[in-house]
Coordinates of C-alpha atoms in Angstrom, one line a residue:
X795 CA 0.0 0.0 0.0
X796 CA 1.3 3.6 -0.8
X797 CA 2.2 6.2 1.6
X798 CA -0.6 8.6 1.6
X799 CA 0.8 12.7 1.6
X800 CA 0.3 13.9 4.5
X801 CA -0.9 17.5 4.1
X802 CA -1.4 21.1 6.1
X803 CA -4.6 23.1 4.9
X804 CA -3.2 27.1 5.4
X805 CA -6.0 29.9 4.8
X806 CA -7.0 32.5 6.9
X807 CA -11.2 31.9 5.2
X808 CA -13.0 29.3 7.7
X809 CA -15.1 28.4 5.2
X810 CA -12.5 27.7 2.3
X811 CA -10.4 25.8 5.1
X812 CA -13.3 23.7 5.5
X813 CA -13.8 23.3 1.7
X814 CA -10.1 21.8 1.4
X815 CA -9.8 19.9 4.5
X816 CA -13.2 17.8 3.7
X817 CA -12.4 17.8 0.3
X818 CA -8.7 16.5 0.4
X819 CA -9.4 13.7 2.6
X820 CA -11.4 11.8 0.0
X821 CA -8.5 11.6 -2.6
X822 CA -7.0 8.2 -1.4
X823 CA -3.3 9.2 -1.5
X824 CA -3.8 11.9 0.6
X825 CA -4.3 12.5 4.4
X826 CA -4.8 16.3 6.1
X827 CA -3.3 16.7 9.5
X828 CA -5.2 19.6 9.7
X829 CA -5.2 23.4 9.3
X830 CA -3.9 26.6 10.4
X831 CA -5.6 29.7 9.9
X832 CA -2.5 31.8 9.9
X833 CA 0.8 32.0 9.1
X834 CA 2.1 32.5 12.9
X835 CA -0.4 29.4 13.5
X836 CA 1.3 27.5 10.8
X837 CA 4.8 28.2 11.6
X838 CA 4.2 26.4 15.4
X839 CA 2.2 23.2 13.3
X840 CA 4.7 22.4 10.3
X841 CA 7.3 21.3 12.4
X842 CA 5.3 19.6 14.9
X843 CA 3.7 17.6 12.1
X844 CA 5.5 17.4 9.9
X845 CA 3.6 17.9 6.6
X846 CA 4.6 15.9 3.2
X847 CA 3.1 19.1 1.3
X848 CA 1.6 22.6 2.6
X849 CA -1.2 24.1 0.9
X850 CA -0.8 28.5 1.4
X851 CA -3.0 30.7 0.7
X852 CA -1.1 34.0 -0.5
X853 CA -3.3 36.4 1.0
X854 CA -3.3 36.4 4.7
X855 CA -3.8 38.7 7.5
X856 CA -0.4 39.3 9.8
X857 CA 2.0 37.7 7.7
X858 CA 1.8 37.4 4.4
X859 CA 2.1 33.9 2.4
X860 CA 5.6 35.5 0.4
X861 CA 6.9 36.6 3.8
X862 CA 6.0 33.4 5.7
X863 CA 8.0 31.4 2.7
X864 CA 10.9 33.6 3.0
X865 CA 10.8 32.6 6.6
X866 CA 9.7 28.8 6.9
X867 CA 11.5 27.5 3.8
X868 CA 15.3 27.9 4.7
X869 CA 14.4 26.1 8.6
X870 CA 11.5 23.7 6.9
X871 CA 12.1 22.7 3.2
X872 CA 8.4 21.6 2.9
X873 CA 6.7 22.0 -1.1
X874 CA 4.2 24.6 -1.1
X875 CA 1.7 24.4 -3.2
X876 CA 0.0 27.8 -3.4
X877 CA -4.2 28.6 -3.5
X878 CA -4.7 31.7 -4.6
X879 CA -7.2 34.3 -6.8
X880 CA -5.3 35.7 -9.7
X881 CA -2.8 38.1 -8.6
X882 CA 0.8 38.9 -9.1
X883 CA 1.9 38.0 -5.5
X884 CA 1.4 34.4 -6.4
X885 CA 5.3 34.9 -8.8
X886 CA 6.8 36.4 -5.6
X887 CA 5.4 33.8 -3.9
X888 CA 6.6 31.2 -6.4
X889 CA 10.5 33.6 -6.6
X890 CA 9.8 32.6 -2.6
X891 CA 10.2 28.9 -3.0
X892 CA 6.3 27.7 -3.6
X893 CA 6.3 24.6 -5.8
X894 CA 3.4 25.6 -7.6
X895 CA 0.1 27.1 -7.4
X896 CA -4.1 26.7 -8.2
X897 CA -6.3 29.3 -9.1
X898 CA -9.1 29.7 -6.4
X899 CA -12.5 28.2 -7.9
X900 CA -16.3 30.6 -7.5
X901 CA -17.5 28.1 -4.8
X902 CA -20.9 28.7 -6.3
X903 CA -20.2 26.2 -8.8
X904 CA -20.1 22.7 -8.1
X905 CA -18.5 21.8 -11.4
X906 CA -15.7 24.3 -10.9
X907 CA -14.9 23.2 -7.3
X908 CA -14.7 19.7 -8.5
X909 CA -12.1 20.5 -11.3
X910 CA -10.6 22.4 -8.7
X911 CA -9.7 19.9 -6.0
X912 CA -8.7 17.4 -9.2
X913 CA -6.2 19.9 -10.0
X914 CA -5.5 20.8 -6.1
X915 CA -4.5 16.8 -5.7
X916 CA -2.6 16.2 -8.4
X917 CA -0.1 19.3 -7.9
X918 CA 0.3 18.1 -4.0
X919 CA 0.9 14.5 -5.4
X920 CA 3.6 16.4 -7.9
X921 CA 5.0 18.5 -4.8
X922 CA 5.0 15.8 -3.1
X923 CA 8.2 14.5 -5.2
X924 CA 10.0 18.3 -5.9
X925 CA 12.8 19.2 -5.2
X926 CA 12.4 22.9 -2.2
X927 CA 14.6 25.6 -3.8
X928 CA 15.1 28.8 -1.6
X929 CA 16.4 32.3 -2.3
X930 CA 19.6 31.1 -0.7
X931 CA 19.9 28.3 -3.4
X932 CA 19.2 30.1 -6.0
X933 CA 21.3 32.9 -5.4
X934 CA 24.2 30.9 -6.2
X935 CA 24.2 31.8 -9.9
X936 CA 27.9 31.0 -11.9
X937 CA 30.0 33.4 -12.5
X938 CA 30.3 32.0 -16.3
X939 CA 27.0 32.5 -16.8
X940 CA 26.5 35.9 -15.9
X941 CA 29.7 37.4 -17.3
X942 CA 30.4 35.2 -20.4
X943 CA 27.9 35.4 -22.9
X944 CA 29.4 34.9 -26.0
X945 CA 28.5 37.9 -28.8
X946 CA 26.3 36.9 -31.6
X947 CA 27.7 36.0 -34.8
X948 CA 25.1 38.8 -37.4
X949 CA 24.6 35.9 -39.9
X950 CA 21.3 34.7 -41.8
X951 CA 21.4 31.7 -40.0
X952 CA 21.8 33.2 -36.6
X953 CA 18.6 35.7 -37.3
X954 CA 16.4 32.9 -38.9
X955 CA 16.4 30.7 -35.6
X956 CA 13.4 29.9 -33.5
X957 CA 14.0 29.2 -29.6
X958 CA 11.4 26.7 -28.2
X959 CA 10.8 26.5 -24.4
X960 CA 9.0 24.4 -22.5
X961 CA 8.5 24.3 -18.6
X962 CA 6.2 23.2 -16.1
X963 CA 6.4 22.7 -12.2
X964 CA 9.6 24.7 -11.4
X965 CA 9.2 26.4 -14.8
X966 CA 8.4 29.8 -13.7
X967 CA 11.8 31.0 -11.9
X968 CA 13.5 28.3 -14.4
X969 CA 12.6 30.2 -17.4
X970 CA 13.2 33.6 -15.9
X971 CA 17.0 31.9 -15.0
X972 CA 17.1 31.5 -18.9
X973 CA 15.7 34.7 -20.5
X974 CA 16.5 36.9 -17.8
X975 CA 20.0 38.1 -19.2
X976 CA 19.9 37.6 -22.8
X977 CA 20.9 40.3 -24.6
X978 CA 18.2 42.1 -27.0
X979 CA 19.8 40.6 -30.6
X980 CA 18.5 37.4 -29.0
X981 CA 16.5 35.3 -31.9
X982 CA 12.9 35.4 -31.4
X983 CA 11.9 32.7 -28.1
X984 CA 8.8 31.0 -27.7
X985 CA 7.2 29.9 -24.3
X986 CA 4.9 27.3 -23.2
X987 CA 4.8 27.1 -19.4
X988 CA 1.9 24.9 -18.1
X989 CA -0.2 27.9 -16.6
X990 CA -3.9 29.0 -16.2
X991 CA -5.9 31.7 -17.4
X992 CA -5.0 35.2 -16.5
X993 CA -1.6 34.5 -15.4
X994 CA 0.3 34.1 -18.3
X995 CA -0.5 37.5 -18.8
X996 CA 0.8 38.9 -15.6
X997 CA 3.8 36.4 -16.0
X998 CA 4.5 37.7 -19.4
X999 CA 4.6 41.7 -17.9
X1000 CA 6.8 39.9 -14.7
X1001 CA 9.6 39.5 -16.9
X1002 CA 9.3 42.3 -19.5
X1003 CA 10.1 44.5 -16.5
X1004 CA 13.0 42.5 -15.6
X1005 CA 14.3 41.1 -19.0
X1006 CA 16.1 42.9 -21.4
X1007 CA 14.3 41.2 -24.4
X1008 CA 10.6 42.4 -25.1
X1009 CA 8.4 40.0 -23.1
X1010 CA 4.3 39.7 -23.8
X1011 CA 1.8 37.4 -24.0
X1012 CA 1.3 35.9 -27.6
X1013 CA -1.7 36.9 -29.9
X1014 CA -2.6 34.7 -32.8
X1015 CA -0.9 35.5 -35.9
X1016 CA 2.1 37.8 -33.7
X1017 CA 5.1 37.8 -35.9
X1018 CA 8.3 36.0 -34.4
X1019 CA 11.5 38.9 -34.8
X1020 CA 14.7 38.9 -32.7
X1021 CA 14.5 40.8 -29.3
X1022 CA 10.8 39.1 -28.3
X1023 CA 9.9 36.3 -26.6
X1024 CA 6.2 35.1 -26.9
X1025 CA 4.6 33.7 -23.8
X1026 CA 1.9 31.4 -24.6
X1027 CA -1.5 32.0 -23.7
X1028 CA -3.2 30.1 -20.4
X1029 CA -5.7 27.8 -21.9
X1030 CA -4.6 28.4 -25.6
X1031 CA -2.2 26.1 -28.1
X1032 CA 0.4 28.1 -29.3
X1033 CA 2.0 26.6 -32.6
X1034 CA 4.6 28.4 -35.1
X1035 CA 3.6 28.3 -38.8
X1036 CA 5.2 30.7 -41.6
X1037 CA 3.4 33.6 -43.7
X1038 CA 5.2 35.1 -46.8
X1039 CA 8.4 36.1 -45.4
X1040 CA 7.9 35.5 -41.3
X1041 CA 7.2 33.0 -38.8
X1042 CA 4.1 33.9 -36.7
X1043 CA 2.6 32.5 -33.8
X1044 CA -0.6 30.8 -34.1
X1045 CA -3.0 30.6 -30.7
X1046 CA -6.0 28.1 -30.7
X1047 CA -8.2 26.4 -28.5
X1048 CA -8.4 22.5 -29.1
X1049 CA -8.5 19.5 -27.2
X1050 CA -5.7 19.0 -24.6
X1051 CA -2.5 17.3 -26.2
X1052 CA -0.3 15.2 -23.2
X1053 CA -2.8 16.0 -21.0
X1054 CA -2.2 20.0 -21.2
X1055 CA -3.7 23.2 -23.1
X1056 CA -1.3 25.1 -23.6
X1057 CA 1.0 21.8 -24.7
X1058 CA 4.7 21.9 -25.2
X1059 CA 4.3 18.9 -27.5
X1060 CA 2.3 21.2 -29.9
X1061 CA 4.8 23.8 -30.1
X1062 CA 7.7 21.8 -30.5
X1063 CA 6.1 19.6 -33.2
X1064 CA 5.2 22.9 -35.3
X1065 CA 8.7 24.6 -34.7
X1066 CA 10.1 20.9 -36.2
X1067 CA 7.6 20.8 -39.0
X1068 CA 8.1 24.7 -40.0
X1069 CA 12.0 25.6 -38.5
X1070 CA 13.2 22.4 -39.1
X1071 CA 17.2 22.7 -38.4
X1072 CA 16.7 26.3 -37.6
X1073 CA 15.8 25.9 -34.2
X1074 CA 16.8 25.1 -30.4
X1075 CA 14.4 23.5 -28.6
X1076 CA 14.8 23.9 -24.4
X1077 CA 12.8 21.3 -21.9
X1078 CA 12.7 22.6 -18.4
X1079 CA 11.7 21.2 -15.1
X1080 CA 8.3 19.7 -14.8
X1081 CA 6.3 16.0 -13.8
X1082 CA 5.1 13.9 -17.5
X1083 CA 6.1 13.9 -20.2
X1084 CA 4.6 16.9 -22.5
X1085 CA 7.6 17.9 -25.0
X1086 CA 9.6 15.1 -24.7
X1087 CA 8.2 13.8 -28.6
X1088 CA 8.0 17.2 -29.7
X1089 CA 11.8 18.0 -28.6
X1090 CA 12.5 14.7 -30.5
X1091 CA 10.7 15.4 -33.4
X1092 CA 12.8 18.9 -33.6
X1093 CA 16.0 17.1 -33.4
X1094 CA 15.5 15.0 -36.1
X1095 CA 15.2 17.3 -37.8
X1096 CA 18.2 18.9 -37.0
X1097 CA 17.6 21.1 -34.5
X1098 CA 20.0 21.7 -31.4
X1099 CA 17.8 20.5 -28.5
X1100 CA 18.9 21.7 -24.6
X1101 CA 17.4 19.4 -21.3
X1102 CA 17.4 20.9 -17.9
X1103 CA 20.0 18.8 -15.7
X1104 CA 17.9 16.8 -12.7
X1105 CA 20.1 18.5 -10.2
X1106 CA 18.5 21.8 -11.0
X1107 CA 14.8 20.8 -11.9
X1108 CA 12.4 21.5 -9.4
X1109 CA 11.1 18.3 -10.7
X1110 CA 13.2 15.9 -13.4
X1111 CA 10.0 15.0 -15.1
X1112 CA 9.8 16.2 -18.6
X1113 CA 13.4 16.6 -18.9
X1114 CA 14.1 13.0 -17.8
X1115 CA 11.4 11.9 -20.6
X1116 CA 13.0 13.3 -23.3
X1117 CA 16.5 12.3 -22.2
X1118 CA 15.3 8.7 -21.9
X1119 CA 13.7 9.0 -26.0
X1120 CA 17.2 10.7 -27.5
X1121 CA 15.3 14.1 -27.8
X1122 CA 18.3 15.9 -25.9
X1123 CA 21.5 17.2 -27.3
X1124 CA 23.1 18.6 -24.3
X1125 CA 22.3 18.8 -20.7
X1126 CA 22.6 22.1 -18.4
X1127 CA 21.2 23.5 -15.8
X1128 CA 19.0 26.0 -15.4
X1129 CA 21.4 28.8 -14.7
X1130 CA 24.3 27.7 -17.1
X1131 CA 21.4 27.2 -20.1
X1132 CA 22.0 30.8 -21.3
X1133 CA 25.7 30.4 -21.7
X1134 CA 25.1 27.3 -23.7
X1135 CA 22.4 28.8 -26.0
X1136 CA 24.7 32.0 -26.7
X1137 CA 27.2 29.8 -27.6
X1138 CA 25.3 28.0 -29.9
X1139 CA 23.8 30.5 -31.5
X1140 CA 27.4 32.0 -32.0
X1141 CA 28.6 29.1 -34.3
X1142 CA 25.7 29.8 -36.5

């Protein structure tokens, strides 16, 4: 028999609290310990018992869920999976150390609360197995990788190339790690990160502020240029198809492809169909395996294809897949990816 996930309901709403702690305890691999109904609350409970996984809602009275990481993480190392309305605390919480995060449901709807706690379990059962990265950790960024990037080469070959990302759990600071510094002659970069509604949106204006590249969320038929990268919409497909002269971005609702919507498989698939040997493909940290075919498909057909190592995944999930197929040229991590693309792209 499996170990059930032992689990610690945070959120300051008595009624929501009771919502999750009633609703948790029929998933089978999971067990709630209880709740605390603040962070001062929580900070006495975690280490008494011990949770497998905390649930956090962002928005709390006292102490705030981004301050109460900053606090708890580097004593407890516990996954946090975050519950929260849409708002942009939820990245600082994530920049904090969260695992991951759901949206809040309208608890007037039984449909959407269902969905909800679906989606609720299955990100503690994936938190459950991550990896708990603090500021601390992350602050130790190499020194190659923020003073060597390697000029790029002005060539035809250099300017035609399409950069593919893909990222889930994890995938948030991850990408930021790899964008972040790129200079703005950087080929045109393409992002799926598994993500609902309403956030890519806020994500995408999180790292234009802090990126040197142009950073927005994509809008069907957006033309792919050097200097942008195009976050793909929460709930959309995001493929890359060519018109006349350019590559453009095309975003579409279908049915979910490995599970996801927006699916990394369905962007790497159209950047090998359309870019063929003009690309890089780049597979970050997260549980399944959505991109691993895609990232194959790409490198057959030439393309340079980049995995994120396991030691700096969040979770070595989608990397791990593809590793295992043959989709992955070369292995970095996270913060050493940039210094690997640049150099790449400067042998073009």
């Amino acid at each position: 028999m499996n170990k059930k996930i032992k689990v610690l309901v945070v959120d300051d709403s008595l009624f929501f609290r009771g919502v999750l702690t009633k609703k948790l305890a029929e998933f089978s691999n999971i067990e709630v310990l209880g709740y605390a109904r603040d962070a001062f609350e929580a900070k006495e409970k975690i280490p008494e018992l011990k949770p497998d996984v905390v649930t956090l809602d962002v928005e709390m009275p006292k102490l705030n869920g981004i301050e109460f990481l900053k606090q708890l993480l580097p004593e407890h190392p516990v996954p946090v999976v975050l519950v929260s309305s849409v708002s942009i605390n939820v990245f600082d919480a994530l920049a904090a150390g969260a695992v991951d995060f759901v949206r809040k449901p309208d608890l007037s709807k039984v449909d959407t609360i269902s969905s909800f706690m679906n989606e609720l379990a299955s990100k503690i059962t994936i938190a459950s197995r991550a990896k708990v990265t603090t500021n601390k950790s992350k602050s130790a960024v190499s020194t190659l990788t923020r003073n060597s990037f390697m000029p790029i080469k002005t060539s035809p070959l250099a300017n035609a190339t399409i950069i593919a990302l893909g990222a889930s759990t994890g995938g948030t600071e991850a990408t930021i790690s790899v964008i972040k510094d790129l200079p703005p002659d950087t080929p045109g970069i393409l992002v799926v990160q598994h993500m609902p509604p309403g956030f890519t949106k806020m994500y995408a204006e999180r790292l234009n502020r802090i990126c040197k590249m142009e950073v927005r969320e994509a809008v069907d038929g957006d033309i792919v240029k050097n200097g942008l990268v195009l976050i793909a919409p929460g709930d959309y497909h995001m493929r890359l198809a060519k018109m006349g002269p350019n590559f453009v971005v095309k975003c579409f609702q279908a049915d979910k492809v490995s599970g996801h919507r927006p699916s990394v498989d369905v962007l790497f698939n159209s950047v090998a169909e359309v870019a063929k040997k003009n690309a890089v493909g780049i597979i970050m940290t997260g549980m399944g395996r959505d991109g691993a075919q895609g990232l194959l498909n790409m490198r057959k057909q030439g393309a340079y294809t980049i995995g994120q190592s396991r030691e700096s995944c969040v979770v070595y999930g989608m990397p791990m897949e593809a590793k295992n197929i043959g989709a992955v040229t070369i292995e970095a991590s996270s913060e050493n990816i940039p210094h690997v693309l640049r150099k790449h792209l400067s042998m073009l």
